[in-house]
Short mmCIF file of C-alpha atoms and ligand atoms in Angstrom, two decimals:
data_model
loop_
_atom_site.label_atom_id
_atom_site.label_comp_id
_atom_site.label_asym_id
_atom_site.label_seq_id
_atom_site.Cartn_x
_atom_site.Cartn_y
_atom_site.Cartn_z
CA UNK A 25 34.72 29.67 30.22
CA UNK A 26 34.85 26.10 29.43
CA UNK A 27 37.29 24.65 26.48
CA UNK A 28 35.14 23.59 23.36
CA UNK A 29 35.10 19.92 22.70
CA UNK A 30 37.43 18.56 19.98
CA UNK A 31 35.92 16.93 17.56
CA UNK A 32 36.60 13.31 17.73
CA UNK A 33 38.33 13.04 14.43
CA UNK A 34 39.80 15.93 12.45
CA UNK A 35 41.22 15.42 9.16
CA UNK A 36 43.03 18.90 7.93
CA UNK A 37 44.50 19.25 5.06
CA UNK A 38 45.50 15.96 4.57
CA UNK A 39 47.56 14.42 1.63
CA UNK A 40 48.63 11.06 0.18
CA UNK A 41 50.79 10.89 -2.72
CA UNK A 42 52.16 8.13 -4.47
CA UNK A 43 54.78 9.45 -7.21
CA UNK A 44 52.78 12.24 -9.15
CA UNK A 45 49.46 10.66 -8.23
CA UNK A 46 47.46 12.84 -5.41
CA UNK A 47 45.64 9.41 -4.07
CA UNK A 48 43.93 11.98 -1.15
CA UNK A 49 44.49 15.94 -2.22
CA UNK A 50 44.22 18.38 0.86
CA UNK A 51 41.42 16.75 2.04
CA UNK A 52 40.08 18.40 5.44
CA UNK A 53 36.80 17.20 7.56
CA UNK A 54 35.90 16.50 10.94
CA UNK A 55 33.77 14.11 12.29
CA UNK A 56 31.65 14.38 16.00
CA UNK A 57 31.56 11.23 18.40
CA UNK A 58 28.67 9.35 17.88
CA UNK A 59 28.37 10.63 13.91
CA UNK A 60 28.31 8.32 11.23
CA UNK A 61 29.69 9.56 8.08
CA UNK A 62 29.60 8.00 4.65
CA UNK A 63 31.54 8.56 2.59
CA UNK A 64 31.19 7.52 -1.89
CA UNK A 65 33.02 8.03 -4.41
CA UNK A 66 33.76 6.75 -8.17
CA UNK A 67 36.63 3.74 -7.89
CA UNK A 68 40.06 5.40 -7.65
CA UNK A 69 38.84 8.09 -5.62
CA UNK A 70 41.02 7.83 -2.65
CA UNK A 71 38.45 6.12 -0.17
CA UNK A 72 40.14 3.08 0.73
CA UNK A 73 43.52 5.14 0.53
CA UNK A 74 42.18 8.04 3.32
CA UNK A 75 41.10 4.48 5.42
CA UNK A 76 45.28 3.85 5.29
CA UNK A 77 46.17 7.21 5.99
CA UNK A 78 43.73 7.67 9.23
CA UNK A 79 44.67 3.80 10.16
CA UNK A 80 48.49 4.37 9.87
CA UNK A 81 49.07 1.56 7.17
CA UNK A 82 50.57 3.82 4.70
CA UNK A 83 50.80 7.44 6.38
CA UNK A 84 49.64 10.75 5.35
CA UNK A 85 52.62 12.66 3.11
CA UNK A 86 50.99 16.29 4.58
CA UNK A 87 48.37 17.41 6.69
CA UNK A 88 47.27 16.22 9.83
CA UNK A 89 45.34 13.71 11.83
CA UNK A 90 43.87 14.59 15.37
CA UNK A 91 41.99 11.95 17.26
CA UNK A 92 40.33 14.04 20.43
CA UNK A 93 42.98 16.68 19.97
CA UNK A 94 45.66 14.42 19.76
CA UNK A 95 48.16 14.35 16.65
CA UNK A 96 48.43 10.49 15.25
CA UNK A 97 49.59 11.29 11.39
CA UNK A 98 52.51 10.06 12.41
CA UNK A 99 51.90 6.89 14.70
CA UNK A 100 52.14 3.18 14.26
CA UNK A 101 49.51 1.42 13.09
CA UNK A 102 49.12 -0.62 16.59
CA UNK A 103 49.50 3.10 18.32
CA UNK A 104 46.12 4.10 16.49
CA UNK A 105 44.66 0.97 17.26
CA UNK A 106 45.88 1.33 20.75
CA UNK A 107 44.53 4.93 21.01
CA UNK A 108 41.15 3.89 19.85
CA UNK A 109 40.63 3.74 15.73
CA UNK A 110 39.59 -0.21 14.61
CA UNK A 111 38.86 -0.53 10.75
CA UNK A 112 38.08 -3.34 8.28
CA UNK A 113 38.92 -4.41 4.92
CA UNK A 114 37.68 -3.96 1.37
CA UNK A 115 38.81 -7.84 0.59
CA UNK A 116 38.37 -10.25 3.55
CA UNK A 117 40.86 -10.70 6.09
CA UNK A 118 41.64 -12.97 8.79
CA UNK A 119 43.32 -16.06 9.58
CA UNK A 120 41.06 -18.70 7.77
CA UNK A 121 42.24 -21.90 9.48
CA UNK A 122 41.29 -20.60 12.96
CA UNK A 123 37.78 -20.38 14.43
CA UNK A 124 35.77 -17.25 13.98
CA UNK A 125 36.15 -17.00 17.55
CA UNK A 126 39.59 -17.29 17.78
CA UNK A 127 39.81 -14.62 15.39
CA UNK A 128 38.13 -11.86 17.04
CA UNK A 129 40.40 -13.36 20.30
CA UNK A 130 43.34 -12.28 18.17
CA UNK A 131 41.94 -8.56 18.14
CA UNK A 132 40.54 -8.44 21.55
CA UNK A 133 44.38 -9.78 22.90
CA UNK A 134 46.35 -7.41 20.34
CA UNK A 135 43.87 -5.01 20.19
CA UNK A 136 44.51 -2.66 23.67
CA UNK A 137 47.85 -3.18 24.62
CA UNK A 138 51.08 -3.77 22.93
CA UNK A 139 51.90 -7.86 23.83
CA UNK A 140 54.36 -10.28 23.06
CA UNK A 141 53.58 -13.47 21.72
CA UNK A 142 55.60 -15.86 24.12
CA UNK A 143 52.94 -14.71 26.46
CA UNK A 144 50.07 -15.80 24.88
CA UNK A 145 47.57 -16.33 27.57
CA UNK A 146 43.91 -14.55 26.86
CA UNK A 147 42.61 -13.75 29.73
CA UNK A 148 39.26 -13.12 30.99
CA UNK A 149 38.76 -9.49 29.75
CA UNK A 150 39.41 -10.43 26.28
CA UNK A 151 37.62 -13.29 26.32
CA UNK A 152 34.99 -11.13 27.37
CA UNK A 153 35.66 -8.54 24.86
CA UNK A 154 35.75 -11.12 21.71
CA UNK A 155 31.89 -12.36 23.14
CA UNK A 156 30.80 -8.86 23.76
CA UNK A 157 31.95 -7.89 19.55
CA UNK A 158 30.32 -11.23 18.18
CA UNK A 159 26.91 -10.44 19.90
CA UNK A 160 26.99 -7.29 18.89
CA UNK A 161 27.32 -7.71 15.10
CA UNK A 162 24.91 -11.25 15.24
CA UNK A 163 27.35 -14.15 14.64
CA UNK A 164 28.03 -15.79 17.96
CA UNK A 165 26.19 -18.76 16.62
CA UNK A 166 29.30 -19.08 13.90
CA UNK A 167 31.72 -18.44 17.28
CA UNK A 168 32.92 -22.11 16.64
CA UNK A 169 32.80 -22.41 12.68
CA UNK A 170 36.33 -22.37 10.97
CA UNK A 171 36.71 -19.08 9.71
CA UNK A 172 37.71 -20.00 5.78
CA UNK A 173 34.36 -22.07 5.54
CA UNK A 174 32.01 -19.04 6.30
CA UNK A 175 29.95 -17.68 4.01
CA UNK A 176 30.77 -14.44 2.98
CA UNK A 177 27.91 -12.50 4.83
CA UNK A 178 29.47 -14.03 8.30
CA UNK A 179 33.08 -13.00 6.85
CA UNK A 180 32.07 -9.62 6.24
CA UNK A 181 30.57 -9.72 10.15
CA UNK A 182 33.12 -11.40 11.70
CA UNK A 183 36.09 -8.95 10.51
CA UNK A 184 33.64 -6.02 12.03
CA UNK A 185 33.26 -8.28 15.53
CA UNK A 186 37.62 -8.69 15.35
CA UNK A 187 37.46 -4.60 14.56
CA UNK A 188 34.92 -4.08 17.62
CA UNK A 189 36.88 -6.46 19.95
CA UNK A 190 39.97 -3.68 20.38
CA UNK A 191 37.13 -1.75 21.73
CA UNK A 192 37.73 1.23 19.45
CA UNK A 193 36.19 5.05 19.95
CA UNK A 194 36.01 4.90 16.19
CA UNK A 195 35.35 2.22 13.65
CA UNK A 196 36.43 2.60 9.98
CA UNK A 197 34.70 0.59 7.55
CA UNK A 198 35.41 -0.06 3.82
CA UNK A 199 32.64 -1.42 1.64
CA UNK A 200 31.08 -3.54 4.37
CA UNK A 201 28.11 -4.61 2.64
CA UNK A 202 30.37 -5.32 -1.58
CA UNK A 203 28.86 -8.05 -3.01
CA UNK A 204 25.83 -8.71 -0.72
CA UNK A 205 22.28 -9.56 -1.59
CA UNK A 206 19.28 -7.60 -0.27
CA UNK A 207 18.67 -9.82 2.44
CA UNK A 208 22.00 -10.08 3.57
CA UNK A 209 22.52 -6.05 3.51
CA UNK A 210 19.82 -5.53 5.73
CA UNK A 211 21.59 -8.00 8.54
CA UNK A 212 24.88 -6.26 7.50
CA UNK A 213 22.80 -2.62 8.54
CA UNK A 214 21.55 -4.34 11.88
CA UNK A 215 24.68 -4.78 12.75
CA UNK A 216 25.99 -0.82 12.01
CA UNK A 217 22.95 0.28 13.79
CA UNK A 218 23.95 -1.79 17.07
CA UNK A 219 27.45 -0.38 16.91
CA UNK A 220 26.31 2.94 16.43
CA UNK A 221 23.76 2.31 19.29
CA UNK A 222 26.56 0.74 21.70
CA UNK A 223 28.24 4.78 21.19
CA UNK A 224 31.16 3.97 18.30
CA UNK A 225 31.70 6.60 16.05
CA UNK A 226 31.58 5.33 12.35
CA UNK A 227 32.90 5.78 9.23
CA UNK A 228 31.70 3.96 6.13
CA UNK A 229 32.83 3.55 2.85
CA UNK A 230 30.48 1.73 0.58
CA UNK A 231 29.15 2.27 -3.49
CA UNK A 232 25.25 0.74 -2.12
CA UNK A 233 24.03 4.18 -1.91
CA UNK A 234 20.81 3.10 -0.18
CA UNK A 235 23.11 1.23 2.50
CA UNK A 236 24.94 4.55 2.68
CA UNK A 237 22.35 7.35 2.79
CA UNK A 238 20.19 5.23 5.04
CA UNK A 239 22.86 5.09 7.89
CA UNK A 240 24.57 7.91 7.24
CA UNK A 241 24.03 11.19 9.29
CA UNK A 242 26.24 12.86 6.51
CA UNK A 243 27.70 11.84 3.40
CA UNK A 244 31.02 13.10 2.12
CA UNK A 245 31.76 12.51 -1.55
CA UNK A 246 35.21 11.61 -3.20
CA UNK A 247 36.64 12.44 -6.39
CA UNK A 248 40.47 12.32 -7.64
CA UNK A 249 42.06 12.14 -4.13
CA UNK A 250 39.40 15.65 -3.13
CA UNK A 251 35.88 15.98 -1.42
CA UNK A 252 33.62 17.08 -4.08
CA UNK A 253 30.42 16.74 -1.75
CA UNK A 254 29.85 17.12 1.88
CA UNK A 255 26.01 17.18 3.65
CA UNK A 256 23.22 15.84 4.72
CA UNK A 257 21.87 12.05 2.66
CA UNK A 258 19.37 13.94 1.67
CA UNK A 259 21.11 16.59 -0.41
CA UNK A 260 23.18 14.37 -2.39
CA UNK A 261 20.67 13.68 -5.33
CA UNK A 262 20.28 17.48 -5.50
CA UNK A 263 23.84 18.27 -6.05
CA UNK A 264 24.96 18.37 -9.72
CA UNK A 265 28.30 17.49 -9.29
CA UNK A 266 27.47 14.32 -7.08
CA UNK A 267 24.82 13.48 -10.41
CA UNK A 268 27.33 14.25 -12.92
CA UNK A 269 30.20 12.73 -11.97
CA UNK A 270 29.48 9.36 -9.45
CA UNK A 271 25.57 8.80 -9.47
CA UNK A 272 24.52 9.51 -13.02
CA UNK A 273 20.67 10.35 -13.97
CA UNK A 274 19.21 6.73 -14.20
CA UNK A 275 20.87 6.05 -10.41
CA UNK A 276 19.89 9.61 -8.76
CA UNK A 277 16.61 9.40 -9.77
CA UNK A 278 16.04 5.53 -8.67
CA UNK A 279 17.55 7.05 -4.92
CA UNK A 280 15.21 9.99 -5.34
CA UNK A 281 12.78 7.38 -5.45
CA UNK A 282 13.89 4.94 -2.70
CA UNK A 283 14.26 8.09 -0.51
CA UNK A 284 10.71 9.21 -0.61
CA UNK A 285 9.31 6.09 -0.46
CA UNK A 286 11.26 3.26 0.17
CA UNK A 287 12.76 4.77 3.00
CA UNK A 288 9.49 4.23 5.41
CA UNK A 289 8.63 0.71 3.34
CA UNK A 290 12.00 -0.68 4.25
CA UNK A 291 12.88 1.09 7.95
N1 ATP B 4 50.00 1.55 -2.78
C1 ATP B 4 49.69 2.26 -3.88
N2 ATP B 4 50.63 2.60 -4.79
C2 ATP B 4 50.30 3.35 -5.88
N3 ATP B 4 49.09 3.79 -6.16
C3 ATP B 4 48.11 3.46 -5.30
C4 ATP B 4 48.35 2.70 -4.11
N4 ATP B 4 47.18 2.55 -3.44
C5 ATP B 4 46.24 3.19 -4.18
N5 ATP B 4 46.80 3.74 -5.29
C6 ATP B 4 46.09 4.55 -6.30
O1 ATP B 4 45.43 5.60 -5.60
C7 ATP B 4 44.16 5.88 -6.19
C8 ATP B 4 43.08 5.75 -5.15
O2 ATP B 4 42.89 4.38 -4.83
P1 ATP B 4 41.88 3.87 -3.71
O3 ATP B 4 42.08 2.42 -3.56
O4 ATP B 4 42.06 4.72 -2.50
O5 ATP B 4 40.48 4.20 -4.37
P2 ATP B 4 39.00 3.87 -3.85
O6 ATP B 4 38.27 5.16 -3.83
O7 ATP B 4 39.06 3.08 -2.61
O8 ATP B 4 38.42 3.00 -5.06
P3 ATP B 4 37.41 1.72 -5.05
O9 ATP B 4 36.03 2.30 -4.95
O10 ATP B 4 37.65 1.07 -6.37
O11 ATP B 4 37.77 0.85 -3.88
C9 ATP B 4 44.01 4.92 -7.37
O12 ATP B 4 44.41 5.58 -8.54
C10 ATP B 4 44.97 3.80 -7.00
O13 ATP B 4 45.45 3.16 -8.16
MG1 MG B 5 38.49 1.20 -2.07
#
């Protein structure tokens, strides 16, 4: 008999606290490689906060965090990074007076191997690595554009190409497409749908439900620190919690809507 597969993520029973406030509250889910999960929630709901638990910035204060079987609650930030979990930011990050290239250099370099900085020499597989990531999200023609003087669209891209450069097993992203027009969204989804088709596991965060439901091959909804939803996209507008207490009628039904018909009209 053969060993079952681990999933590649498994959140169980996992909680952050700060003070009295449960930010995540014995929050448990697992997620299979090559998934993409989405996850919504009203603001305050813990999203960004599980993103620093599972990414090490500010650890989990109980439960645990397998990647593949293997316990990282406890790890380093560059540890997870190291063992394969790349995420973005909510606000933009990056180091605005350098290139965009430069910048995804910076997490192809740092990104696989713990270095020190008196050694600074990129060499050929990072090189490689930071090319490979800008391709794949669209922005190589920006590779030579200082970073601060890109438009936010490119920003938004190039902190997913500096993410993709550590070459991770799993990608974490928080509200990749805030503040985005229509257009702009629909290059932003491109660019999930090549990750996803170059085998990354993902894990989105985002309030544009269409961008969520329509990538998503589940949805997991947040709500004071707990998962108050957890299916298939299109269950969500059925569920009267998920209506009640994030969507709201006007909303659910407009999604209804979109995913009858809009869904086929817009890919
Ligand atoms: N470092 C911190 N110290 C204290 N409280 C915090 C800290 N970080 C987050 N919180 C609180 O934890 C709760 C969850 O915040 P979080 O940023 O995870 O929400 P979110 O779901 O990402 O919301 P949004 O959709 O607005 O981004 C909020 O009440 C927030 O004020
Ligand atoms: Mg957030």
């Amino acid at each position: 008999m053969t060993a079952a597969v681990p999933p590649l993520l498994s959140c169980r029973n996992v909680g952050k606290s700060f003070g009295a406030l449960a930010a995540v509250n014995n929050l448990s889910f697992d997620l299979t490689a090559g998934e993409v999960l989405g996850i919504g929630g009203p603001n305050g709901a813990g999203k960004t906060t599980l993103f620093e638990v599972i990414s090490g910035l500010n650890p989990a204060t109980s439960g645990s965090i397998l990647l593949s079987g293997r316990d990282i609650t406890r790890l380093a930030p560059e540890e997870i990074c190291h063992a394969g979990v790349a995420r973005t930011f909510q606000l933009n990050a990056g180091f605005d007076s350098l290139t965009a290239r430069e910048n995804v250099l910076v997490g192809a370099y740092f990104g696989r191997a713990n270095r020190r900085m008196p050694s600074f020499r990129v060499g050929r597989e990072a090189n490689a690595a930071a090319d490979e990531a800008m391709a794949l999200v669209g922005i190589t023609a920006s590779a030579h554009r200082i970073t601060g003087k890109l438009p936010v669209l490119e920003r938004k891209l190039l902190m997913m190409a500096s993410a993709l450069a550590t070459k991770p097993r799993l990608l974490l992203m928080d509200e990749p497409v805030g503040g985005l027009t229509a257009k702009e969204i629909d290059r932003v989804m491109q660019a999930v749908r090549a990750i996803k088709a170059a085998g990354i596991t993902i894990i989105l965060i985002e309030h544009v439900m269409r961008f969520l439901v329509q990538l998503s091959d589940r949805v997991m909804i947040m709500h004071h620190g707990e998962k108050i939803f957890e299916g298939l996209p299109g269950n969500l507008v059925n569920d009267k919690t998920v209506v009640d207490v994030y969507l709201g009628q006007g909303a659910s039904e407009r999604l209804r809507h979109f995913m009858r018909e809009g869904a086929t009209a817009h890919g």
